[in-house]
PDB file of C-alpha atoms in Angstrom:
ATOM      1  CA  MET A   1      64.452-135.583 -90.482  1.00  0.00           C
ATOM      2  CA  SER A   2      63.504-138.962 -89.602  1.00  0.00           C
ATOM      3  CA  THR A   3      60.214-140.948 -89.967  1.00  0.00           C
ATOM      4  CA  ALA A   4      59.044-143.337 -87.594  1.00  0.00           C
ATOM      5  CA  LYS A   5      58.942-146.217 -90.279  1.00  0.00           C
ATOM      6  CA  ALA A   6      62.689-145.491 -91.424  1.00  0.00           C
ATOM      7  CA  PRO A   7      64.500-148.668 -92.398  1.00  0.00           C
ATOM      8  CA  SER A   8      68.083-149.403 -90.989  1.00  0.00           C
ATOM      9  CA  TYR A   9      71.345-149.096 -92.887  1.00  0.00           C
ATOM     10  CA  ILE A  10      74.449-150.653 -93.308  1.00  0.00           C
ATOM     11  CA  LEU A  11      77.407-148.759 -94.556  1.00  0.00           C
ATOM     12  CA  ARG A  12      80.660-150.873 -95.991  1.00  0.00           C
ATOM     13  CA  TYR A  13      83.861-148.627 -96.290  1.00  0.00           C
ATOM     14  CA  PHE A  14      87.234-148.645 -94.992  1.00  0.00           C
ATOM     15  CA  ASN A  15      88.111-148.096 -91.599  1.00  0.00           C
ATOM     16  CA  LEU A  16      89.017-144.150 -92.731  1.00  0.00           C
ATOM     17  CA  ALA A  17      87.457-141.324 -93.779  1.00  0.00           C
ATOM     18  CA  GLY A  18      87.963-141.264 -97.576  1.00  0.00           C
ATOM     19  CA  ARG A  19      84.699-141.262 -99.630  1.00  0.00           C
ATOM     20  CA  GLY A  20      82.899-142.462 -97.038  1.00  0.00           C
ATOM     21  CA  GLU A  21      82.460-140.165 -94.728  1.00  0.00           C
ATOM     22  CA  THR A  22      79.821-137.637 -95.947  1.00  0.00           C
ATOM     23  CA  ALA A  23      77.720-140.558 -96.278  1.00  0.00           C
ATOM     24  CA  ARG A  24      78.227-141.454 -92.482  1.00  0.00           C
ATOM     25  CA  LEU A  25      77.509-137.379 -91.777  1.00  0.00           C
ATOM     26  CA  LEU A  26      74.729-137.845 -93.876  1.00  0.00           C
ATOM     27  CA  LEU A  27      73.303-140.906 -92.175  1.00  0.00           C
ATOM     28  CA  ALA A  28      73.904-139.284 -88.508  1.00  0.00           C
ATOM     29  CA  ALA A  29      72.198-136.142 -89.854  1.00  0.00           C
ATOM     30  CA  ALA A  30      69.108-138.026 -91.026  1.00  0.00           C
ATOM     31  CA  ASN A  31      68.737-139.408 -87.353  1.00  0.00           C
ATOM     32  CA  VAL A  32      68.331-143.083 -88.403  1.00  0.00           C
ATOM     33  CA  GLU A  33      69.620-146.620 -87.276  1.00  0.00           C
ATOM     34  CA  TRP A  34      72.964-147.432 -88.993  1.00  0.00           C
ATOM     35  CA  THR A  35      75.890-149.551 -88.579  1.00  0.00           C
ATOM     36  CA  GLU A  36      78.986-149.383 -90.548  1.00  0.00           C
ATOM     37  CA  GLU A  37      81.013-152.821 -91.593  1.00  0.00           C
ATOM     38  CA  ASN A  38      84.498-152.923 -92.566  1.00  0.00           C
ATOM     39  CA  PRO A  39      85.361-155.375 -95.209  1.00  0.00           C
ATOM     40  CA  LYS A  40      88.446-157.315 -95.406  1.00  0.00           C
ATOM     41  CA  TRP A  41      90.378-155.936 -98.662  1.00  0.00           C
ATOM     42  CA  PRO A  42      90.660-157.384-101.303  1.00  0.00           C
ATOM     43  CA  GLN A  43      89.218-160.745 -99.402  1.00  0.00           C
ATOM     44  CA  GLU A  44      85.952-159.458 -99.816  1.00  0.00           C
ATOM     45  CA  LYS A  45      86.041-157.173-102.964  1.00  0.00           C
ATOM     46  CA  ALA A  46      84.406-159.818-105.308  1.00  0.00           C
ATOM     47  CA  ASN A  47      81.560-159.696-102.708  1.00  0.00           C
ATOM     48  CA  GLN A  48      80.532-156.182-103.448  1.00  0.00           C
ATOM     49  CA  PRO A  49      78.363-154.298-106.256  1.00  0.00           C
ATOM     50  CA  PHE A  50      81.278-153.594-109.139  1.00  0.00           C
ATOM     51  CA  GLY A  51      83.704-154.719-106.367  1.00  0.00           C
ATOM     52  CA  ARG A  52      84.178-151.158-104.724  1.00  0.00           C
ATOM     53  CA  LEU A  53      83.280-149.617-101.620  1.00  0.00           C
ATOM     54  CA  PRO A  54      81.605-147.687-100.362  1.00  0.00           C
ATOM     55  CA  VAL A  55      78.214-149.947-100.283  1.00  0.00           C
ATOM     56  CA  LEU A  56      74.982-148.610 -98.791  1.00  0.00           C
ATOM     57  CA  ILE A  57      72.524-151.539 -97.664  1.00  0.00           C
ATOM     58  CA  GLU A  58      68.939-150.293 -96.764  1.00  0.00           C
ATOM     59  CA  LYS A  59      67.376-153.226 -94.936  1.00  0.00           C
ATOM     60  CA  SER A  60      64.270-154.013 -95.851  1.00  0.00           C
ATOM     61  CA  THR A  61      61.031-153.400 -93.314  1.00  0.00           C
ATOM     62  CA  ASP A  62      58.515-155.280 -95.672  1.00  0.00           C
ATOM     63  CA  GLY A  63      60.244-158.824 -96.480  1.00  0.00           C
ATOM     64  CA  SER A  64      61.228-157.406 -99.878  1.00  0.00           C
ATOM     65  CA  PRO A  65      64.860-157.842-101.075  1.00  0.00           C
ATOM     66  CA  ASP A  66      67.136-155.455 -99.363  1.00  0.00           C
ATOM     67  CA  PHE A  67      67.937-152.220-101.330  1.00  0.00           C
ATOM     68  CA  VAL A  68      71.693-152.501-102.092  1.00  0.00           C
ATOM     69  CA  ILE A  69      73.533-149.582-104.032  1.00  0.00           C
ATOM     70  CA  CYS A  70      77.251-148.228-104.497  1.00  0.00           C
ATOM     71  CA  GLU A  71      79.542-145.181-105.844  1.00  0.00           C
ATOM     72  CA  SER A  72      80.094-142.328-103.178  1.00  0.00           C
ATOM     73  CA  THR A  73      78.182-139.679-104.402  1.00  0.00           C
ATOM     74  CA  ASN A  74      75.282-141.876-105.770  1.00  0.00           C
ATOM     75  CA  ILE A  75      74.897-142.995-101.796  1.00  0.00           C
ATOM     76  CA  GLU A  76      74.865-139.507-100.842  1.00  0.00           C
ATOM     77  CA  ARG A  77      72.366-138.033-102.870  1.00  0.00           C
ATOM     78  CA  TYR A  78      70.229-141.125-101.823  1.00  0.00           C
ATOM     79  CA  ILE A  79      70.305-140.566 -98.569  1.00  0.00           C
ATOM     80  CA  SER A  80      69.776-136.937 -98.981  1.00  0.00           C
ATOM     81  CA  ARG A  81      66.703-137.089-101.327  1.00  0.00           C
ATOM     82  CA  ILE A  82      64.997-139.783 -98.706  1.00  0.00           C
ATOM     83  CA  TYR A  83      65.396-137.702 -95.728  1.00  0.00           C
ATOM     84  CA  GLY A  84      65.016-134.310 -96.968  1.00  0.00           C
ATOM     85  CA  ILE A  85      68.430-132.840 -96.598  1.00  0.00           C
ATOM     86  CA  LEU A  86      68.586-131.910-100.487  1.00  0.00           C
ATOM     87  CA  PRO A  87      65.695-129.816-101.862  1.00  0.00           C
ATOM     88  CA  ALA A  88      62.718-131.257-103.381  1.00  0.00           C
ATOM     89  CA  ASP A  89      62.985-128.620-106.101  1.00  0.00           C
ATOM     90  CA  PRO A  90      65.282-130.056-109.121  1.00  0.00           C
ATOM     91  CA  LYS A  91      67.172-126.897-109.702  1.00  0.00           C
ATOM     92  CA  GLN A  92      67.902-125.738-106.152  1.00  0.00           C
ATOM     93  CA  SER A  93      68.981-129.776-105.624  1.00  0.00           C
ATOM     94  CA  ALA A  94      71.421-129.567-108.565  1.00  0.00           C
ATOM     95  CA  VAL A  95      73.050-126.162-107.338  1.00  0.00           C
ATOM     96  CA  GLN A  96      74.032-128.207-104.424  1.00  0.00           C
ATOM     97  CA  GLU A  97      74.679-131.439-106.458  1.00  0.00           C
ATOM     98  CA  GLN A  98      77.260-129.597-108.394  1.00  0.00           C
ATOM     99  CA  LEU A  99      78.914-128.233-105.581  1.00  0.00           C
ATOM    100  CA  ARG A 100      79.495-131.540-104.634  1.00  0.00           C
ATOM    101  CA  GLU A 101      80.795-132.574-107.805  1.00  0.00           C
ATOM    102  CA  GLN A 102      83.304-129.972-107.980  1.00  0.00           C
ATOM    103  CA  LEU A 103      84.554-130.866-104.470  1.00  0.00           C
ATOM    104  CA  VAL A 104      85.508-134.571-106.414  1.00  0.00           C
ATOM    105  CA  ASP A 105      87.149-132.654-108.793  1.00  0.00           C
ATOM    106  CA  VAL A 106      89.477-131.186-105.888  1.00  0.00           C
ATOM    107  CA  VAL A 107      90.483-134.497-104.536  1.00  0.00           C
ATOM    108  CA  ASN A 108      90.899-136.000-107.881  1.00  0.00           C
ATOM    109  CA  THR A 109      93.470-133.102-108.640  1.00  0.00           C
ATOM    110  CA  PHE A 110      95.361-133.585-105.035  1.00  0.00           C
ATOM    111  CA  PHE A 111      95.473-137.330-105.918  1.00  0.00           C
ATOM    112  CA  THR A 112      97.329-136.570-109.609  1.00  0.00           C
ATOM    113  CA  HIS A 113      99.791-134.532-107.597  1.00  0.00           C
ATOM    114  CA  THR A 114     100.707-137.714-105.241  1.00  0.00           C
ATOM    115  CA  SER A 115     101.148-139.912-108.679  1.00  0.00           C
ATOM    116  CA  SER A 116     103.543-137.361-110.067  1.00  0.00           C
ATOM    117  CA  ILE A 117     106.355-138.960-111.993  1.00  0.00           C
ATOM    118  CA  SER A 118     109.118-136.052-111.692  1.00  0.00           C
ATOM    119  CA  GLU A 119     109.671-132.730-109.802  1.00  0.00           C
ATOM    120  CA  GLU A 120     108.725-130.881-112.158  1.00  0.00           C
ATOM    121  CA  ASP A 121     105.406-133.101-113.203  1.00  0.00           C
ATOM    122  CA  LYS A 122     104.770-132.518-109.233  1.00  0.00           C
ATOM    123  CA  LYS A 123     105.131-128.952-109.034  1.00  0.00           C
ATOM    124  CA  LEU A 124     103.086-127.916-112.144  1.00  0.00           C
ATOM    125  CA  ARG A 125     100.069-130.376-110.482  1.00  0.00           C
ATOM    126  CA  LEU A 126     100.391-128.834-106.907  1.00  0.00           C
ATOM    127  CA  GLU A 127      99.626-125.572-108.493  1.00  0.00           C
ATOM    128  CA  SER A 128      96.695-126.973-110.374  1.00  0.00           C
ATOM    129  CA  PHE A 129      95.343-128.152-107.094  1.00  0.00           C
ATOM    130  CA  GLU A 130      95.956-124.948-105.533  1.00  0.00           C
ATOM    131  CA  ASP A 131      94.262-123.264-108.239  1.00  0.00           C
ATOM    132  CA  ILE A 132      91.323-125.380-108.107  1.00  0.00           C
ATOM    133  CA  LEU A 133      91.250-125.157-104.323  1.00  0.00           C
ATOM    134  CA  SER A 134      91.180-121.621-104.096  1.00  0.00           C
ATOM    135  CA  LYS A 135      88.680-121.433-106.727  1.00  0.00           C
ATOM    136  CA  ILE A 136      85.961-123.630-104.780  1.00  0.00           C
ATOM    137  CA  ILE A 137      87.018-121.796-101.717  1.00  0.00           C
ATOM    138  CA  ALA A 138      85.680-118.376-103.603  1.00  0.00           C
ATOM    139  CA  ALA A 139      82.671-120.133-104.701  1.00  0.00           C
ATOM    140  CA  GLN A 140      81.728-121.345-101.272  1.00  0.00           C
ATOM    141  CA  THR A 141      82.604-117.979 -99.519  1.00  0.00           C
ATOM    142  CA  LYS A 142      80.447-116.122-102.186  1.00  0.00           C
ATOM    143  CA  LEU A 143      77.447-118.698-101.303  1.00  0.00           C
ATOM    144  CA  ILE A 144      77.761-118.078 -97.413  1.00  0.00           C
ATOM    145  CA  LYS A 145      77.811-114.125 -98.232  1.00  0.00           C
ATOM    146  CA  GLU A 146      74.695-114.481-100.351  1.00  0.00           C
ATOM    147  CA  ASN A 147      72.792-116.699 -97.620  1.00  0.00           C
ATOM    148  CA  GLY A 148      73.433-114.196 -94.843  1.00  0.00           C
ATOM    149  CA  ASN A 149      77.009-115.408 -93.494  1.00  0.00           C
ATOM    150  CA  THR A 150      75.068-117.721 -91.152  1.00  0.00           C
ATOM    151  CA  GLY A 151      77.601-120.197 -91.638  1.00  0.00           C
ATOM    152  CA  ARG A 152      75.405-121.935 -93.926  1.00  0.00           C
ATOM    153  CA  MET A 153      75.549-121.700 -97.897  1.00  0.00           C
ATOM    154  CA  PHE A 154      71.680-122.390 -98.482  1.00  0.00           C
ATOM    155  CA  GLY A 155      68.642-121.561 -95.985  1.00  0.00           C
ATOM    156  CA  ASP A 156      68.998-121.856 -92.110  1.00  0.00           C
ATOM    157  CA  SER A 157      69.341-125.876 -91.834  1.00  0.00           C
ATOM    158  CA  LEU A 158      71.738-128.487 -92.504  1.00  0.00           C
ATOM    159  CA  SER A 159      72.009-128.891 -96.436  1.00  0.00           C
ATOM    160  CA  TYR A 160      73.735-131.673 -98.387  1.00  0.00           C
ATOM    161  CA  ALA A 161      76.365-128.811 -99.574  1.00  0.00           C
ATOM    162  CA  ASP A 162      77.283-128.087 -96.030  1.00  0.00           C
ATOM    163  CA  ILE A 163      77.561-131.696 -95.028  1.00  0.00           C
ATOM    164  CA  ALA A 164      79.880-132.596 -97.802  1.00  0.00           C
ATOM    165  CA  SER A 165      82.239-129.345 -97.824  1.00  0.00           C
ATOM    166  CA  PHE A 166      82.697-129.815 -94.183  1.00  0.00           C
ATOM    167  CA  ALA A 167      83.673-133.865 -94.931  1.00  0.00           C
ATOM    168  CA  PHE A 168      85.794-132.276 -97.582  1.00  0.00           C
ATOM    169  CA  TYR A 169      87.854-130.184 -95.241  1.00  0.00           C
ATOM    170  CA  ARG A 170      88.412-132.878 -92.888  1.00  0.00           C
ATOM    171  CA  SER A 171      89.415-135.363 -95.111  1.00  0.00           C
ATOM    172  CA  LEU A 172      92.074-132.492 -96.514  1.00  0.00           C
ATOM    173  CA  VAL A 173      93.460-131.325 -93.512  1.00  0.00           C
ATOM    174  CA  PHE A 174      93.197-134.294 -91.546  1.00  0.00           C
ATOM    175  CA  GLY A 175      93.281-137.645 -93.830  1.00  0.00           C
ATOM    176  CA  TYR A 176      95.672-135.981 -96.398  1.00  0.00           C
ATOM    177  CA  LYS A 177      98.887-135.501 -93.965  1.00  0.00           C
ATOM    178  CA  MET A 178      99.885-139.208 -94.990  1.00  0.00           C
ATOM    179  CA  PHE A 179     100.498-138.103 -98.654  1.00  0.00           C
ATOM    180  CA  LYS A 180     101.705-134.793 -98.263  1.00  0.00           C
ATOM    181  CA  ASN A 181     103.017-133.537 -94.509  1.00  0.00           C
ATOM    182  CA  ASP A 182     102.747-129.866 -95.029  1.00  0.00           C
ATOM    183  CA  ILE A 183      98.995-130.010 -96.436  1.00  0.00           C
ATOM    184  CA  VAL A 184      97.669-127.751 -93.524  1.00  0.00           C
ATOM    185  CA  ASP A 185     100.366-125.106 -94.478  1.00  0.00           C
ATOM    186  CA  ILE A 186      98.670-125.264 -98.019  1.00  0.00           C
ATOM    187  CA  VAL A 187      94.916-124.929 -96.870  1.00  0.00           C
ATOM    188  CA  LYS A 188      95.066-122.939 -93.659  1.00  0.00           C
ATOM    189  CA  PRO A 189      96.145-119.543 -95.628  1.00  0.00           C
ATOM    190  CA  LYS A 190      93.612-119.977 -98.358  1.00  0.00           C
ATOM    191  CA  VAL A 191      90.389-120.763 -95.770  1.00  0.00           C
ATOM    192  CA  THR A 192      88.282-117.537 -95.360  1.00  0.00           C
ATOM    193  CA  PRO A 193      86.514-116.408 -92.135  1.00  0.00           C
ATOM    194  CA  GLU A 194      83.179-117.609 -93.924  1.00  0.00           C
ATOM    195  CA  ILE A 195      84.637-121.013 -94.281  1.00  0.00           C
ATOM    196  CA  ILE A 196      85.984-121.668 -90.780  1.00  0.00           C
ATOM    197  CA  LYS A 197      82.212-120.603 -89.676  1.00  0.00           C
ATOM    198  CA  LEU A 198      80.813-123.075 -92.054  1.00  0.00           C
ATOM    199  CA  ILE A 199      82.977-125.962 -90.705  1.00  0.00           C
ATOM    200  CA  SER A 200      81.947-124.437 -86.895  1.00  0.00           C
ATOM    201  CA  THR A 201      78.295-124.393 -88.013  1.00  0.00           C
ATOM    202  CA  VAL A 202      78.349-127.879 -88.893  1.00  0.00           C
ATOM    203  CA  GLU A 203      80.545-129.069 -86.207  1.00  0.00           C
ATOM    204  CA  THR A 204      77.953-128.030 -83.616  1.00  0.00           C
ATOM    205  CA  ASP A 205      74.767-128.870 -85.253  1.00  0.00           C
ATOM    206  CA  PRO A 206      73.063-130.904 -83.079  1.00  0.00           C
ATOM    207  CA  ALA A 207      72.204-133.478 -85.562  1.00  0.00           C
ATOM    208  CA  LEU A 208      76.127-134.430 -85.722  1.00  0.00           C
ATOM    209  CA  VAL A 209      77.481-133.521 -82.438  1.00  0.00           C
ATOM    210  CA  ASN A 210      77.155-137.090 -80.897  1.00  0.00           C
ATOM    211  CA  TYR A 211      79.150-138.395 -84.293  1.00  0.00           C
ATOM    212  CA  LEU A 212      81.685-135.965 -84.114  1.00  0.00           C
ATOM    213  CA  SER A 213      82.039-135.949 -80.194  1.00  0.00           C
ATOM    214  CA  LYS A 214      85.371-137.566 -80.305  1.00  0.00           C
ATOM    215  CA  ALA A 215      86.630-136.312 -83.455  1.00  0.00           C
ATOM    216  CA  LYS A 216      89.222-133.553 -83.681  1.00  0.00           C
ATOM    217  CA  VAL A 217      87.907-130.028 -83.648  1.00  0.00           C
ATOM    218  CA  LEU A 218      88.515-128.730 -87.526  1.00  0.00           C
ATOM    219  CA  SER A 219      87.456-125.345 -86.952  1.00  0.00           C
ATOM    220  CA  ALA A 220      90.060-125.016 -83.956  1.00  0.00           C
ATOM    221  CA  GLU A 221      92.648-126.377 -86.337  1.00  0.00           C
ATOM    222  CA  LEU A 222      92.074-124.219 -89.118  1.00  0.00           C
ATOM    223  CA  SER A 223      91.857-120.616 -86.585  1.00  0.00           C
ATOM    224  CA  ALA A 224      95.108-121.490 -84.437  1.00  0.00           C
TER     225      ALA A 224
END
């Protein structure tokens, strides 16, 4: 996916998975040179575009100003388009981008649960989270089956939707325990064999093996 003249990149984000993990995985999949900066917060907030993270800096190769963008899914789409991880066909690309936005909806629904103002409110918001999670799992499972049950949702190579989904499940299982200790007990019964196969396929993809070499094995966690 890389080219000989590819620029190098700096990704600025906090030292956690969060909204930066999909971009990290995409940079690794693109096989480009990149480093990460973890700005001190909030001391360096004013130095970021719109005062937000993540930020992607594409270093200039011709003396022109560096290209700087922010917003997590915007960064993801930019990397995916530049390095062919998203299909060139606008309609095929839109289907994958739609799936990514649906994952954002699940995450946002989860965090409304964590800010509940009463036990009754917490219960209702948790039900909403479980409902939307079940729906996205069903949609992804259908796509995997329709694609020949190869562990991929589209085609025969690593896609934006595959990578974003893998990052989503990693955050859900490993990252959100700090907000809800029993999150694995909620997620695990809902995850289908097709989703576990997708996760395993992404984990073992040659383009990502080095980046994930020190990470916990998510497919094993969900299969145990």
